[in-house]
XYZ file of C-alpha atoms in Angstrom:
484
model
C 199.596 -253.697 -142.287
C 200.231 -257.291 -140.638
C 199.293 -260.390 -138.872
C 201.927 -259.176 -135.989
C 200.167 -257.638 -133.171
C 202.247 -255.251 -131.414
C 202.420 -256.450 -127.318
C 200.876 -252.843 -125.832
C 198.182 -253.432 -128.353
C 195.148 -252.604 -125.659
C 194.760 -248.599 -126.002
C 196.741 -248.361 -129.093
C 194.864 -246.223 -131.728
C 194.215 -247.696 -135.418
C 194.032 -246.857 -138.925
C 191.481 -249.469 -141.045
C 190.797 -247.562 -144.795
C 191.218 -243.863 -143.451
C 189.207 -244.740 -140.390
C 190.619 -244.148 -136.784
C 189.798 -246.861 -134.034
C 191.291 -247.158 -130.422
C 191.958 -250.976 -129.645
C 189.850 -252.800 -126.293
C 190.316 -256.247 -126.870
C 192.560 -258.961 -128.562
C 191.472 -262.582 -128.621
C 189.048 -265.274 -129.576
C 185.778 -264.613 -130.428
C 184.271 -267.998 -130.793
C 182.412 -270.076 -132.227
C 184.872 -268.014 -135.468
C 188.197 -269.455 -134.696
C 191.909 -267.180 -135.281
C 192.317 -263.929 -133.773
C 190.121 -260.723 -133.593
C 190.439 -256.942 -132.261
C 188.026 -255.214 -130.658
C 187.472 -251.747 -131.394
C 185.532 -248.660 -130.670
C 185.408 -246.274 -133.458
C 185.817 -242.668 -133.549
C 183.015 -242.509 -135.787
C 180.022 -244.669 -134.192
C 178.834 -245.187 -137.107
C 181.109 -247.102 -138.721
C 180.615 -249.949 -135.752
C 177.575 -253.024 -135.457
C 177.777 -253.673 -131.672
C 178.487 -252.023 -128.543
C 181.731 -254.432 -127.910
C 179.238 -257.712 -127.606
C 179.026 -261.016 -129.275
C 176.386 -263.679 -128.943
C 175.329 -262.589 -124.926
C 179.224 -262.394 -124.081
C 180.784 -258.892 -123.381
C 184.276 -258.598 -124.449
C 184.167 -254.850 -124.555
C 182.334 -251.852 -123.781
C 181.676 -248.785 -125.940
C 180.195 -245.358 -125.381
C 177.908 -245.986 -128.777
C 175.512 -248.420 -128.797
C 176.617 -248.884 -132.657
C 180.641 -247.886 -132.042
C 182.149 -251.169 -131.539
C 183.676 -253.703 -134.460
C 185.749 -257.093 -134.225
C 188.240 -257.064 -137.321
C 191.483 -259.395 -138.005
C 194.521 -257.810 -137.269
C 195.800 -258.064 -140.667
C 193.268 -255.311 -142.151
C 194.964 -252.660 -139.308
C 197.753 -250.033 -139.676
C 198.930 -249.565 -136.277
C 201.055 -246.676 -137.428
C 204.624 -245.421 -138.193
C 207.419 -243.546 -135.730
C 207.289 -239.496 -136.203
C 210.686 -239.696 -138.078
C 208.931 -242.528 -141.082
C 206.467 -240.197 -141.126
C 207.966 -237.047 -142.004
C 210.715 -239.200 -144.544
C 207.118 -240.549 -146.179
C 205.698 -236.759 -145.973
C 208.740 -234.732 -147.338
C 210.779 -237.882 -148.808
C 213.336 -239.543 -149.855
C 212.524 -240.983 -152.937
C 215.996 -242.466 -155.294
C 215.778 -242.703 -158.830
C 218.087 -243.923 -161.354
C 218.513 -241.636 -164.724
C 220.015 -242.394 -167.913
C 223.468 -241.405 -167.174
C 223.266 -243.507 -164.109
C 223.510 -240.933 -161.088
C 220.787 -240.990 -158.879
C 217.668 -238.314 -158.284
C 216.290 -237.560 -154.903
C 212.702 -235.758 -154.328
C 212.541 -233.705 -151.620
C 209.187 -233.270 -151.439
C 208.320 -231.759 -155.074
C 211.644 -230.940 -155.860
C 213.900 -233.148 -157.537
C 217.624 -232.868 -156.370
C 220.462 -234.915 -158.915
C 223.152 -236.362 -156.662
C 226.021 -238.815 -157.137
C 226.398 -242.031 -154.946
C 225.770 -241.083 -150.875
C 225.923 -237.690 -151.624
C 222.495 -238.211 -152.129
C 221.335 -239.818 -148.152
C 223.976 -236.266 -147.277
C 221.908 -233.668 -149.293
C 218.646 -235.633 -147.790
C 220.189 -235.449 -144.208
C 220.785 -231.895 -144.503
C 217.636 -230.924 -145.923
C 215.211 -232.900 -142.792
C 218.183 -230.776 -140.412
C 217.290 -227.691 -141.274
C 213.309 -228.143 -141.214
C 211.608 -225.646 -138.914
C 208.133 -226.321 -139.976
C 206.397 -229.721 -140.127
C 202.502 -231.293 -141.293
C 202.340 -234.690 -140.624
C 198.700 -234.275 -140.404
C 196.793 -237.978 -141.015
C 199.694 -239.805 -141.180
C 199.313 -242.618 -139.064
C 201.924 -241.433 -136.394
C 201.995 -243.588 -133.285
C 205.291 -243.161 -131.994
C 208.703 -241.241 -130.939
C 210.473 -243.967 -132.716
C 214.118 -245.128 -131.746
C 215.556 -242.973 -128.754
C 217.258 -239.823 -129.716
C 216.707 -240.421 -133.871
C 214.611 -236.854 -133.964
C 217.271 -235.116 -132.093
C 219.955 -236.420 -134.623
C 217.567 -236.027 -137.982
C 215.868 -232.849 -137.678
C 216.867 -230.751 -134.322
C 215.732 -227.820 -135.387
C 212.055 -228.104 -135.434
C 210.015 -225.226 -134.009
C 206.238 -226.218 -135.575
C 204.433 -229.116 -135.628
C 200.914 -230.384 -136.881
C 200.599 -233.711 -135.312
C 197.487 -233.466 -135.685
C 194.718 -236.569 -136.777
C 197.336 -239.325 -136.048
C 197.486 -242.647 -134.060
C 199.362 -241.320 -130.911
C 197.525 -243.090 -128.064
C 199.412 -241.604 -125.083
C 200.831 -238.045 -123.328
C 204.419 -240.012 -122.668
C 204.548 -240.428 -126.500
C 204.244 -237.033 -127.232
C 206.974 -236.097 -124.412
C 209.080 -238.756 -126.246
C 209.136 -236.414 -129.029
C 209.035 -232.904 -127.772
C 212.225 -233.899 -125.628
C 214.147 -233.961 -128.304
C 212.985 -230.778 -129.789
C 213.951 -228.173 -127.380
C 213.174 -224.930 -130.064
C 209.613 -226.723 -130.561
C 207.348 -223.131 -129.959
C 203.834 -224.758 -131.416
C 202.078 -228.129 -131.407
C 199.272 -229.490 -132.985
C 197.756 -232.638 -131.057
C 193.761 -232.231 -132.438
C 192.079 -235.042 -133.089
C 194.760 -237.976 -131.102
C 192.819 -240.243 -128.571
C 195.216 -239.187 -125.596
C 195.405 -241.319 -122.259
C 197.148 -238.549 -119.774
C 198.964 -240.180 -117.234
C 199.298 -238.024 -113.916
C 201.830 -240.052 -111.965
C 204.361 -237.520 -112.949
C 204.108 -234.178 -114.943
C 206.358 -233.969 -117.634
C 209.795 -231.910 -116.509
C 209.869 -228.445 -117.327
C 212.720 -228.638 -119.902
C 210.452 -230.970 -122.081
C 208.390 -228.248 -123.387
C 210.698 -225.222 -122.567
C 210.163 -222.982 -125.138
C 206.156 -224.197 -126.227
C 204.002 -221.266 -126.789
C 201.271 -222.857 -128.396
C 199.282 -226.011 -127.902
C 196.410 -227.379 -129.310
C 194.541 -230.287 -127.797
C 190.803 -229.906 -129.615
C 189.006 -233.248 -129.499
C 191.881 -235.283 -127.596
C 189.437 -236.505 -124.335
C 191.893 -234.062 -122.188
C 190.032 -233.569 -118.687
C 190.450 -230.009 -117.147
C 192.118 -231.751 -114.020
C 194.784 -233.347 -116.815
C 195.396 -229.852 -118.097
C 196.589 -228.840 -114.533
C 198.680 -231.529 -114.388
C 200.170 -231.815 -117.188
C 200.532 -227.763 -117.388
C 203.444 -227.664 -114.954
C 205.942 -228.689 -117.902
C 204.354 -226.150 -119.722
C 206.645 -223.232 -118.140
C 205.860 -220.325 -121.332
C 202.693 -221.444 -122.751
C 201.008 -218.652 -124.464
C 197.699 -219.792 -125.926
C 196.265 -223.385 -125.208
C 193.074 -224.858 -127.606
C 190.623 -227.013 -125.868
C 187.689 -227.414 -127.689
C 185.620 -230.065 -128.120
C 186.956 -232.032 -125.309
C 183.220 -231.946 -123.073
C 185.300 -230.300 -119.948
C 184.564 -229.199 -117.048
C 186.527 -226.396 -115.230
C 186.222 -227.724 -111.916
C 189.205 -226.109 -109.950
C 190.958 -223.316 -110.356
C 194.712 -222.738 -111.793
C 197.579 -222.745 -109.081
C 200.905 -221.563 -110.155
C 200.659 -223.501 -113.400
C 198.967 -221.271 -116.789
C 200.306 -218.107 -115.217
C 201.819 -216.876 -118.542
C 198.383 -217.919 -120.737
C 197.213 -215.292 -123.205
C 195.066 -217.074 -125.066
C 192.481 -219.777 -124.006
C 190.120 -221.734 -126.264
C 186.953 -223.391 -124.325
C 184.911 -223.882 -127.864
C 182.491 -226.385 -127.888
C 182.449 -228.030 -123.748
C 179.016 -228.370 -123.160
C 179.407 -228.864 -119.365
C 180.996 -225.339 -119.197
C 178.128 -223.012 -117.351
C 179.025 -219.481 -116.121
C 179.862 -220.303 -112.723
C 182.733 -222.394 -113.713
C 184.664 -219.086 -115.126
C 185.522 -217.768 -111.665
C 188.117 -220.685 -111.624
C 189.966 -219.321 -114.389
C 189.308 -215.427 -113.704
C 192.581 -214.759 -111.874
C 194.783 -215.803 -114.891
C 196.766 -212.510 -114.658
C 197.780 -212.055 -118.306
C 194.702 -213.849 -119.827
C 193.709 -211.169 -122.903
C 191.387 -213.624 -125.212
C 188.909 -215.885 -124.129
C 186.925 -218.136 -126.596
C 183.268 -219.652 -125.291
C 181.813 -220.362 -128.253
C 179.436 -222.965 -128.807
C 178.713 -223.662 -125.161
C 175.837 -223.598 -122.904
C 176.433 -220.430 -120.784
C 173.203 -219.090 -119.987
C 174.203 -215.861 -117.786
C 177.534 -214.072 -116.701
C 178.101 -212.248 -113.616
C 180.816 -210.589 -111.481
C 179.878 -210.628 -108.192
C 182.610 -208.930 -106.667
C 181.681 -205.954 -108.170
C 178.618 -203.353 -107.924
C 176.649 -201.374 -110.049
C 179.201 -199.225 -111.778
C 182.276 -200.532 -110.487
C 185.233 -202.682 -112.252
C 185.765 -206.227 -111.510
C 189.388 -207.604 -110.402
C 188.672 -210.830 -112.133
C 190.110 -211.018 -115.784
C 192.162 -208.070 -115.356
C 194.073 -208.317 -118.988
C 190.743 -209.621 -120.843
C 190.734 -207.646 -124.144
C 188.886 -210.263 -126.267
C 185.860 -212.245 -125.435
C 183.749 -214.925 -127.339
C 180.477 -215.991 -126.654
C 179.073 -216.882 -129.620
C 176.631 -219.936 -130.012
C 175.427 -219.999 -126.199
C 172.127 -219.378 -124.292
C 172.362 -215.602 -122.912
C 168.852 -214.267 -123.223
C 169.132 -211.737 -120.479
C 170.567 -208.218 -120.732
C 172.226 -208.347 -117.675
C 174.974 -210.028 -119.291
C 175.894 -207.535 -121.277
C 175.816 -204.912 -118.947
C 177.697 -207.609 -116.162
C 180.638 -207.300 -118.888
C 181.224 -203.275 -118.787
C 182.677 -204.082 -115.374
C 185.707 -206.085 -117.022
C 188.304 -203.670 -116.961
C 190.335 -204.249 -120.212
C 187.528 -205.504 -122.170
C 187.639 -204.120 -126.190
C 186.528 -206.948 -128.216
C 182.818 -208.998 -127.950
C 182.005 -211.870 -130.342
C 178.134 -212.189 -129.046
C 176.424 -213.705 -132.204
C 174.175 -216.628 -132.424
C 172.595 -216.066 -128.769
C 168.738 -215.601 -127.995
C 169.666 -212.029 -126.840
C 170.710 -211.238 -130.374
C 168.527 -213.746 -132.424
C 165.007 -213.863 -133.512
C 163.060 -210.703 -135.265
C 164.954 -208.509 -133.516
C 166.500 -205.403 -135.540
C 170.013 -206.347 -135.392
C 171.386 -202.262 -135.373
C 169.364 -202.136 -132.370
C 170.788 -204.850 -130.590
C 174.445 -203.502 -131.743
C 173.075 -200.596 -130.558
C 171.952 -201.048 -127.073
C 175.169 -203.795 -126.394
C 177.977 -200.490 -127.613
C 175.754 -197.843 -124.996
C 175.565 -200.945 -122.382
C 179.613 -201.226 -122.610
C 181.705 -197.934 -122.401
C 184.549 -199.413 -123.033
C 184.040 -201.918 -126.453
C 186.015 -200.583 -129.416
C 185.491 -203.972 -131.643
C 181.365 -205.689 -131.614
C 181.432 -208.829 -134.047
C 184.391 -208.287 -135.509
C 183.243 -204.471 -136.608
C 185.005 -201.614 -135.564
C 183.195 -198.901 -133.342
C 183.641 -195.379 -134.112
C 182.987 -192.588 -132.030
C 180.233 -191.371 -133.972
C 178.613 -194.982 -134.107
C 179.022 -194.578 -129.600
C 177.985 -191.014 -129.966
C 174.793 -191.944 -131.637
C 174.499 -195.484 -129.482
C 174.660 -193.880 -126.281
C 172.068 -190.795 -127.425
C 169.527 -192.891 -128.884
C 170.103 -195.001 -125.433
C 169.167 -192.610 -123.157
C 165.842 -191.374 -125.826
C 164.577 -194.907 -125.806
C 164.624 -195.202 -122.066
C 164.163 -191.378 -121.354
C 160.396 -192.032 -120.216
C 161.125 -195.145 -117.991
C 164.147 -192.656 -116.338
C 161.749 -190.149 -115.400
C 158.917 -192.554 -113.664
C 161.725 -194.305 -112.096
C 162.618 -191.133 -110.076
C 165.033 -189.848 -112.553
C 165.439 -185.929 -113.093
C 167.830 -183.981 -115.019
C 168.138 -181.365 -111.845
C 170.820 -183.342 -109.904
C 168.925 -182.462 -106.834
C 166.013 -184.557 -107.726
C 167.712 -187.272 -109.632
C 166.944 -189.966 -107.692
C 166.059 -193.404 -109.913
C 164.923 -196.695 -107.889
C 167.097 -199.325 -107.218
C 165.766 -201.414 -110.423
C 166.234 -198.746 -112.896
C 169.793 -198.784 -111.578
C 169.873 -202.605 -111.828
C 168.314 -202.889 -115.107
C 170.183 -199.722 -116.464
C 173.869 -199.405 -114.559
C 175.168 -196.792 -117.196
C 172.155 -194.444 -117.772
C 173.424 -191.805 -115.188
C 176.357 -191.950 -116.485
C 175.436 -191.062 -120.118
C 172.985 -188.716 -119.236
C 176.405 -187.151 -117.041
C 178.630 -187.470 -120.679
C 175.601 -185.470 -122.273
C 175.920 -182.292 -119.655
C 177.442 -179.632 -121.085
C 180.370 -178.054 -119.538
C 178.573 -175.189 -118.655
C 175.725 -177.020 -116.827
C 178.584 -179.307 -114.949
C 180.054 -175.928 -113.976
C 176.796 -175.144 -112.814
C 176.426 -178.059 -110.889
C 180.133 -177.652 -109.159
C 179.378 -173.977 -107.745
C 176.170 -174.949 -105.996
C 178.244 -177.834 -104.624
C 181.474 -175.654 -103.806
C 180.270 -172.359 -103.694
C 182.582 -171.167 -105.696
C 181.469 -168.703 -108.650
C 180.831 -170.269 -112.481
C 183.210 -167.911 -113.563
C 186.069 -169.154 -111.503
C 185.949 -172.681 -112.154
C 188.498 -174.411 -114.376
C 187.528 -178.062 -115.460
C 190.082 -180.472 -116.923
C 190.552 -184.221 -116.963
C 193.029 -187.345 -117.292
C 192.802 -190.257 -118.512
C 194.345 -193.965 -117.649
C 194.795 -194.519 -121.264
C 196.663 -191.476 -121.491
C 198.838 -191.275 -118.695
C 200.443 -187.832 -117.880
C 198.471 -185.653 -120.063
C 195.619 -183.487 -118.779
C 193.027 -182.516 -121.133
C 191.426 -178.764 -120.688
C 187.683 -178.911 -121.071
C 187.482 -175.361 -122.039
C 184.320 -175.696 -124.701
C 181.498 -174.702 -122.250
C 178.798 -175.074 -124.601
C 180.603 -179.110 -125.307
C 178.859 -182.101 -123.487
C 181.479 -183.819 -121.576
C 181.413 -186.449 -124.376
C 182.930 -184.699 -126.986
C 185.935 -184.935 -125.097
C 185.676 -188.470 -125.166
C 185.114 -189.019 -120.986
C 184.814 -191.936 -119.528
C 184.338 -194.156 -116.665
C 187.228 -194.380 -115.111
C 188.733 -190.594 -115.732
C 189.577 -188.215 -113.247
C 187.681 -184.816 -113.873
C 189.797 -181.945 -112.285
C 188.172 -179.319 -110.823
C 190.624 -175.527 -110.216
C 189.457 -172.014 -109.107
């Protein structure tokens, strides 16, 4: 800490006692004479004032109680990333007895003579792959090309909780890493400057980024995703976005995308992201979705948007409708729900039940909360399914002659799999049945078989007559064969 105020000191994050601040004013704040800082802090309420004194605005603050005016003396305006991680994994020299001198490299003492000593030191920071600098009041790159020359070989970092203020920082330092494969930015007040993306080589080989609570906009993302050529799984929560466009030719190799806790996210908003082509897990927890839909679909049909979505999380938000749930059996790839914490699923409801009804709602769902499903546990889903809405079939129009099997339009709607369980529950004989009235073609001439997309060039002989086609583990999707 000092009196010297560093000349780019409006924006520049803080450190006061283990509290973070971002700096909107450096002056006079008279009648008091010297110099003061204005500052919001991360924590409103830490703060007295919203960033005015005596009538007289000399900043503004989003908190009515997050603002502060402190001498500069009291502030740690930080350390470069190369301080940091001598301070975090150290060099500390020692003199012993005998007069050579002892290094600590982090716990481990090392006994050197002379400048072997700054060598063994040099050697040690070259060969780091992993590094926490977590809290520790990093603000900087530091002097140009001094990470290159000290530790090269970085491929992790945890940046995170520090005093970088700015995106061109953090270029500053990945630049100069070019194995750096994940990076830890939570918790840094970033400005994002969109004059210029940062150049593809910057961040050539980053496969993981995390940006929770940084103030990153959803149109900075964009921007600053074109230097982010291999990116594999970006973390955005807590950062109150707003998808409000959708992804062109930048996030095409995402896997993984983390939209935790943005309140402004609704339902609607995920058709900007649905054409990620190799997007498999998708967090939305803690949000305010209320509904999902896929309109390009109908009743019974797969949609094309998140083709490769294997994992989804919607825990925490407002679905109170069922027709969510059965809106998701039309993602194509879909395994893996998360769905706790929701009206739908709280209250006095029996929670088997509602595990129940959401495995027989979506054919397709091999994991529910983090439980695997067997196929007993869809067996016995899917038959007390059709039971419990048997009667409600029936006066709809239903009937279990195909003939007569006619159900309205908002049976359908309110129930898009029914006829297709109470299909998986026909025995072979009574499909057989079914096929010779429809080809005239004797029972006893008919040969059924079927393939499946998840197991491509087999065909599986459904030669059981007295089997429902379930046992055999149909689904939507497969390709029953028909030979006589």
């Amino acid at each position: 800490m000092s009196d010297s105020v560093p000349s780019d000191v409006i924006g520049r994050r803080i450190d006061v006692n283990g509290e973070l601040a971002t700096v909107h004013y450096f002056g006079s704040v008279p009648p008091i004479t010297g110099l003061w800082l204005g500052v919001e802090w991360d924590n409103p309420q830490r703060g007295k004032h919203d960033g005015s004194h005596e009538g007289i605005v000399y900043f503004k603050c989003r908190h009515p109680t997050g603002g502060s005016f402190i001498r500069p003396n009291r502030v740690n305006f930080g350390v470069d990333f190369i301080t940091a991680i001598k301070n975090r994994y150290g060099l500390e020299n020692t003199k012993q007895e005998d007069g050579n001198e002892m290094i600590v490299i982090g716990n481990k003492p090392v006994e050197t003579v002379g400048f072997d000593s700054i060598k063994k030191f040099q050697s040690q920071l070259n060969r780091l792959q992993e590094v926490s600098v977590w809290s520790s009041a990093v603000s900087c790159a530091g002097n140009k090309g001094e990470i290159a020359q000290t530790c090269p070989n970085i491929r992790r970092i945890d940046l995170s909780k520090n005093l970088l203020s700015s995106w061109n920082e953090v270029t500053f330092i990945a630049d100069q890493l070019k194995y750096l494969e994940v990076l830890n930015l939570s918790e840094n007040k970033l400005k994002f400057s969109c004059d210029s993306p940062s150049p593809s080589c910057t961040f050539s080989a980053l496969k993981v980024l995390v940006l929770n609570r940084t103030g990153i906009t959803w149109t900075e993302v964009l921007w600053c995703a074109q230097g982010w050529p291999v990116l594999e799984e970006l973390y955005l929560a807590s950062n109150d976005i707003t998808i409000s466009e959708r992804p062109t030719d930048v996030l095409q190799t995402l896997k993984l995308l983390d939209f935790s806790n943005n309140h402004s996210i609704d339902g609607d908003q995920l058709f900007q992201i649905a054409y990620l082509p190799r997007l498999e897990q998708l967090i939305l927890s803690d949000n305010r979705i209320s509904s999902l839909h896929f309109p390009d679909a109908g009743i019974g049909c797969k949609t094309s948007m998140f083709p490769s979505l294997q994992y989804l999380v919607i825990n925490g938000n407002q679905i109170s409708q069922w027709s969510s749930i059965n809106e998701l059996d039309k993602l194509q790839s879909l395994q893996s729900l998360s769905c706790t914490q929701n009206p739908l699923t709280e209250g006095n409801k029996e929670l088997q039940t509602i595990r129940q009804l959401i495995i027989a709602k979506i054919g397709h769902l091999k994991i529910l909360n983090k439980c695997e499903i067997f196929p007993e546990e869809r067996r016995g889903a899917e038959l007390d399914y059709r039971k419990t809405f048997g009667n409600e079939w029936k006066k709809a129009g239903g009937h279990q002659d195909p003939d007569k099997n006619k159900p309205n339009n908002e049976f359908i709607i309110a129930h898009p799999r029914y006829q297709l369980l109470c299909l998986k529950s026909m025995t072979i004989q009574k499909v057989k049945g079914l096929l010779s009235r429809l080809l005239k073609v004797p029972v006893s001439d008919l040969k059924l078989s079927y393939e499946s997309p998840k197991m491509e060039g087999r065909e599986i002989e459904l030669e059981n007559d007295q089997q429902p086609l379930q046992f055999y583990s149909v689904e939507n999707g497969d390709c029953i064969l028909v030979r006589w």
